[in-house]
Amino acid sequence: MTAPSLTLPKPPAARIAAWLLMLLGMWLALKLGLVVTLLSGLLVFQLTHVLANSVEGKLPPGRARAVAVIVLSAVIIGVLVLAGIGVASFFRNETGGPDVLLARLMDILNTSRHQVPALLQPYIPEDLTRLREALNEWAAEHQRQLGVAGTSVVQVGVRILIGMVLGAMIALYDELPLPHMGPLAQELIGRTTRLAVAFRQVVFAQVKISLLNTLFTAVFLLGVLPLCGVHLPLSKTLVLITFLAGLLPVVGNIISNTIITIVALSVSFYVAVAALLYLIVIHKLEYFLNARIVGGEIQARAWELLLAMLVMEAAFGLAGLVAAPVFYAYLKRELVDQGWI
């Protein structure tokens, strides 16, 4: 006796068309270097809604509420811009600018040279000129990946600002009465809403994890090591790098751990081992939080996100790496809602 087969209802044509348009839009965002615009717009949109909902009872209905949303959006954009300027200023003040940073980096590498295995020593630049050449060669080899986010810092900044303004405009439009829409428009709104929800689930959860990781790392770098008489170079900068890198699921921890271990090698091999062991223990504990916070939100395991990020990075470079968690969460949500997985 065979088990009865479950036949899922066929999606309406408008929904299929909306799926195709969403896939096209995500592909164009990756190919045209508009991922930063998309993500910054989603960030402002979600922050505006979160703040508006938190003061729901204090906001009057009608046009007054729309004005309040405009004010909230303007404040959010201003805070984000100031935060970006603050981070750039902090890096510049802490490192002393690119030339001073390269010189300090060269000192760290020279000190670390005798701490690493002989097999790796040929890969460490011998002087500042060699370091500059190595960085220039790396930039030339990865020009395509680096250029996905924009050909210059100014261009990226403009795209981020445009995305923020668009996010604020959409948040305002979302507060106004919707006109009569056809089936395709309704399906598109449903798909974009799912993308926005996926963004909120991934990014907001990852921010919580990154803050915890940064807190534990700061306690170690700025508290435990100084109490033991060990002072790592650029400790405050390493803490900020830990937070920024931690916004990338899975690979962010690898990036920050590698940088901290290399800097610790400039002090001694034993300090580097202690730092690496401490960071590994922290991240092992964080995997439980990651599975609970991020995995619980989007119903995805760490290996799923890592695989999606590897594939997207190979296909679209740095932009694919950044967008992969959000896009994967959206696609999986669609498949789950349809009962296909």
XYZ file of C-alpha atoms in Angstrom:
341
model
C 0.000 0.000 0.000
C 1.543 3.283 -1.111
C 1.291 6.449 0.937
C -0.926 9.102 -0.613
C 1.067 11.850 -2.328
C 0.577 15.389 -1.123
C -0.019 17.750 -4.007
C 0.874 21.310 -3.177
C -1.296 24.030 -4.686
C 0.231 25.704 -7.706
C 1.310 29.302 -6.977
C -0.635 31.942 -8.890
C 0.968 33.422 -11.982
C 1.363 36.833 -10.289
C 3.429 35.258 -7.485
C 5.682 33.443 -9.940
C 6.208 36.695 -11.834
C 7.018 38.460 -8.532
C 9.582 35.770 -7.666
C 11.271 36.212 -11.034
C 11.353 39.991 -10.620
C 12.819 39.652 -7.108
C 15.545 37.299 -8.371
C 16.289 39.716 -11.206
C 16.449 42.619 -8.771
C 18.847 40.810 -6.411
C 21.046 39.771 -9.352
C 21.148 43.356 -10.669
C 22.023 44.670 -7.196
C 25.002 42.307 -7.127
C 26.134 42.912 -10.712
C 25.726 46.710 -10.659
C 27.365 47.239 -7.264
C 24.152 48.407 -5.592
C 24.288 46.075 -2.590
C 25.411 48.920 -0.299
C 22.461 51.001 -1.517
C 20.013 48.167 -0.915
C 21.317 47.306 2.557
C 21.554 50.914 3.730
C 17.994 51.514 2.549
C 16.751 48.428 4.366
C 18.607 49.540 7.506
C 16.947 52.977 7.593
C 13.568 51.462 6.722
C 13.749 48.928 9.559
C 15.151 51.361 12.127
C 12.388 53.845 11.304
C 9.721 51.193 11.786
C 11.289 49.927 15.012
C 11.425 53.419 16.524
C 7.967 54.349 15.235
C 6.482 51.186 16.718
C 8.281 51.753 20.036
C 6.516 55.114 20.437
C 3.299 53.964 18.765
C 0.992 55.429 21.417
C 2.699 58.821 21.306
C 2.428 59.309 17.546
C -0.827 60.888 16.328
C -2.588 59.364 13.321
C -2.788 60.858 9.849
C -0.389 63.480 8.575
C 1.063 64.174 12.014
C 2.288 60.570 12.168
C 3.798 60.915 8.681
C 5.647 64.063 9.837
C 6.902 62.162 12.888
C 8.183 59.382 10.620
C 10.012 61.967 8.495
C 11.668 63.400 11.616
C 12.641 59.918 12.824
C 14.105 59.076 9.412
C 16.116 62.307 9.335
C 17.469 61.626 12.829
C 18.394 58.035 11.922
C 20.207 59.126 8.740
C 22.052 61.829 10.664
C 23.122 59.424 13.401
C 24.308 56.812 10.882
C 26.307 59.402 8.915
C 27.884 60.759 12.099
C 28.661 57.203 13.221
C 30.438 56.532 9.913
C 32.442 59.753 10.225
C 33.234 58.890 13.848
C 34.543 55.438 12.936
C 36.740 56.892 10.168
C 38.064 59.583 12.533
C 38.748 56.984 15.234
C 40.773 54.836 12.851
C 42.733 57.844 11.649
C 43.463 59.124 15.152
C 44.384 55.707 16.522
C 46.574 54.662 13.601
C 47.980 58.078 12.658
C 46.993 57.840 8.992
C 47.949 55.401 6.212
C 51.708 56.083 6.264
C 52.032 55.757 10.024
C 49.797 52.671 9.980
C 51.983 50.980 7.360
C 55.088 51.757 9.403
C 53.513 50.331 12.571
C 52.302 47.316 10.632
C 55.830 46.763 9.363
C 57.132 46.882 12.926
C 54.557 44.290 13.951
C 55.498 42.031 11.046
C 59.232 42.400 11.765
C 58.688 41.507 15.404
C 56.469 38.583 14.431
C 58.931 37.254 11.859
C 60.870 35.132 14.338
C 57.713 33.883 16.042
C 56.179 32.187 13.009
C 57.264 28.846 11.492
C 60.105 29.000 8.970
C 57.708 27.827 6.264
C 55.729 31.089 6.545
C 58.633 33.516 6.924
C 59.211 34.013 3.157
C 55.657 35.378 2.879
C 56.336 38.209 5.378
C 57.568 41.435 3.676
C 61.116 42.404 4.626
C 60.668 46.189 4.638
C 58.103 48.958 4.177
C 58.713 49.135 0.415
C 58.057 45.430 0.017
C 54.906 45.796 2.128
C 53.614 48.607 -0.096
C 54.342 46.522 -3.196
C 52.543 43.510 -1.695
C 49.485 45.620 -0.867
C 49.456 47.153 -4.351
C 49.737 43.724 -5.961
C 46.905 42.389 -3.814
C 44.722 45.378 -4.697
C 45.455 44.892 -8.410
C 44.601 41.187 -8.249
C 41.352 41.868 -6.379
C 40.387 45.004 -8.248
C 37.129 43.488 -9.465
C 36.029 42.401 -5.997
C 36.994 45.723 -4.453
C 35.314 47.621 -7.256
C 31.950 45.890 -6.777
C 31.102 48.204 -3.887
C 32.115 51.259 -5.898
C 35.144 52.606 -7.702
C 35.885 55.113 -4.938
C 35.063 55.907 -1.346
C 33.072 58.946 -2.477
C 30.966 56.852 -4.834
C 30.243 54.299 -2.116
C 29.321 57.100 0.282
C 26.920 58.607 -2.237
C 25.299 55.237 -2.880
C 24.892 54.627 0.841
C 23.334 58.071 1.311
C 20.958 57.513 -1.627
C 19.956 54.159 -0.142
C 19.237 55.805 3.215
C 17.056 58.451 1.605
C 15.177 55.813 -0.385
C 14.658 53.766 2.770
C 13.246 56.817 4.543
C 10.939 57.613 1.614
C 9.629 54.038 1.521
C 9.084 54.090 5.286
C 7.025 57.262 4.868
C 5.086 55.759 1.952
C 4.380 52.729 4.112
C 2.515 54.952 6.587
C 0.174 56.347 3.915
C -3.026 54.602 2.756
C -2.260 52.167 -0.042
C -4.059 52.707 -3.357
C -5.860 49.897 -5.126
C -3.288 47.494 -6.566
C -3.395 44.631 -8.991
C -2.298 41.082 -8.124
C 1.304 41.554 -9.308
C 1.775 44.708 -7.218
C 0.340 42.931 -4.173
C 2.669 39.981 -4.667
C 5.668 42.276 -5.108
C 4.861 44.029 -1.841
C 4.646 40.630 -0.181
C 8.046 39.605 -1.553
C 9.761 42.881 -0.608
C 8.235 42.659 2.872
C 9.770 39.195 3.257
C 13.157 40.556 2.148
C 12.915 43.380 4.696
C 11.986 40.892 7.436
C 14.918 38.652 6.459
C 17.236 41.663 6.663
C 15.952 42.566 10.123
C 16.287 39.012 11.399
C 19.836 38.522 10.113
C 21.342 41.957 10.710
C 19.776 42.791 14.062
C 20.598 39.324 15.405
C 24.157 39.554 14.086
C 24.600 42.953 15.749
C 23.728 41.368 19.104
C 26.262 38.596 18.531
C 28.935 41.052 17.385
C 28.386 43.223 20.477
C 28.836 40.194 22.756
C 31.943 39.130 20.853
C 33.348 42.660 21.033
C 32.650 42.859 24.766
C 34.497 39.605 25.493
C 37.380 40.592 23.213
C 37.642 44.045 24.830
C 37.766 42.460 28.301
C 40.676 40.309 27.138
C 42.632 42.923 25.176
C 42.020 45.936 27.421
C 41.616 44.173 30.777
C 43.148 40.724 31.138
C 46.332 41.283 29.097
C 47.246 44.663 30.705
C 46.746 43.115 34.160
C 49.300 40.487 33.114
C 51.706 43.201 31.999
C 51.071 42.665 28.274
C 50.055 45.585 26.065
C 49.116 44.781 22.465
C 49.682 47.470 19.805
C 46.514 49.088 18.442
C 44.324 47.378 21.062
C 41.425 49.833 20.725
C 41.555 49.560 16.949
C 41.456 45.760 17.235
C 38.316 46.008 19.379
C 36.581 48.166 16.754
C 37.722 45.822 13.964
C 36.260 42.935 15.972
C 32.869 44.635 16.060
C 32.838 45.585 12.364
C 34.088 42.181 11.203
C 31.628 40.473 13.549
C 28.743 41.890 11.517
C 29.610 39.217 8.927
C 28.319 35.828 10.108
C 30.926 33.075 10.608
C 33.760 34.576 8.514
C 33.856 37.792 10.550
C 35.222 35.917 13.550
C 37.915 34.318 11.388
C 39.012 37.736 10.095
C 39.213 39.385 13.524
C 40.881 36.354 15.132
C 43.564 36.266 12.437
C 44.369 39.969 12.835
C 44.517 39.783 16.649
C 46.736 36.682 16.552
C 49.183 38.336 14.131
C 49.403 41.433 16.330
C 49.852 39.230 19.421
C 52.765 37.504 17.684
C 54.601 40.838 17.744
C 54.654 40.562 21.555
C 55.492 36.882 21.915
C 54.532 33.470 20.635
C 52.968 32.576 23.984
C 50.767 35.685 24.008
C 49.588 34.804 20.488
C 48.737 31.242 21.586
C 46.909 32.543 24.666
C 44.965 35.053 22.563
C 44.046 32.433 19.972
C 42.901 29.934 22.606
C 40.833 32.595 24.362
C 39.194 33.689 21.117
C 38.462 30.074 20.121
C 36.788 29.392 23.465
C 34.727 32.581 23.129
C 33.577 31.709 19.630
C 32.751 28.130 20.585
C 30.426 29.548 23.220
C 29.086 32.035 20.697
C 28.153 29.268 18.270
C 25.431 28.278 20.723
C 24.228 31.886 20.791
C 24.545 32.096 17.023
C 22.435 28.983 16.559
C 19.879 30.311 19.018
C 19.742 33.937 17.812
C 20.400 33.835 14.062
C 19.482 30.211 13.412
C 16.329 30.569 15.439
C 15.307 33.672 13.535
C 15.813 32.391 9.992
C 15.776 28.630 10.681
C 19.242 28.162 9.203
C 22.337 26.479 10.610
C 25.813 28.010 10.617
C 27.021 25.687 7.849
C 24.147 26.784 5.604
C 25.108 30.452 5.959
C 28.786 29.678 5.451
C 28.077 27.671 2.282
C 25.842 30.444 0.924
C 28.539 33.025 1.644
C 31.250 30.959 -0.034
C 29.166 30.447 -3.175
C 28.051 34.088 -3.348
C 31.602 35.348 -2.796
C 32.907 33.111 -5.568
C 30.167 34.309 -7.923
C 29.943 38.021 -7.059
C 32.986 38.889 -4.940
C 32.799 41.057 -1.835
C 29.242 42.205 -2.580
C 28.071 38.587 -2.678
C 29.767 37.867 0.638
C 27.976 40.771 2.323
C 24.563 40.115 0.763
C 24.579 36.311 1.101
C 23.077 35.987 4.628
C 20.148 38.302 3.828
C 19.439 36.865 0.387
C 19.711 33.286 1.658
C 17.362 34.017 4.569
C 14.832 35.523 2.154
C 15.007 32.619 -0.302
C 14.689 30.033 2.440
C 11.707 31.880 3.925
C 9.975 31.770 0.552
C 10.623 28.039 0.168
C 9.433 27.289 3.704
C 6.259 29.349 3.270
C 5.431 27.443 0.096
C 5.918 24.145 1.870
C 8.661 23.082 -0.541
C 11.266 22.392 2.152
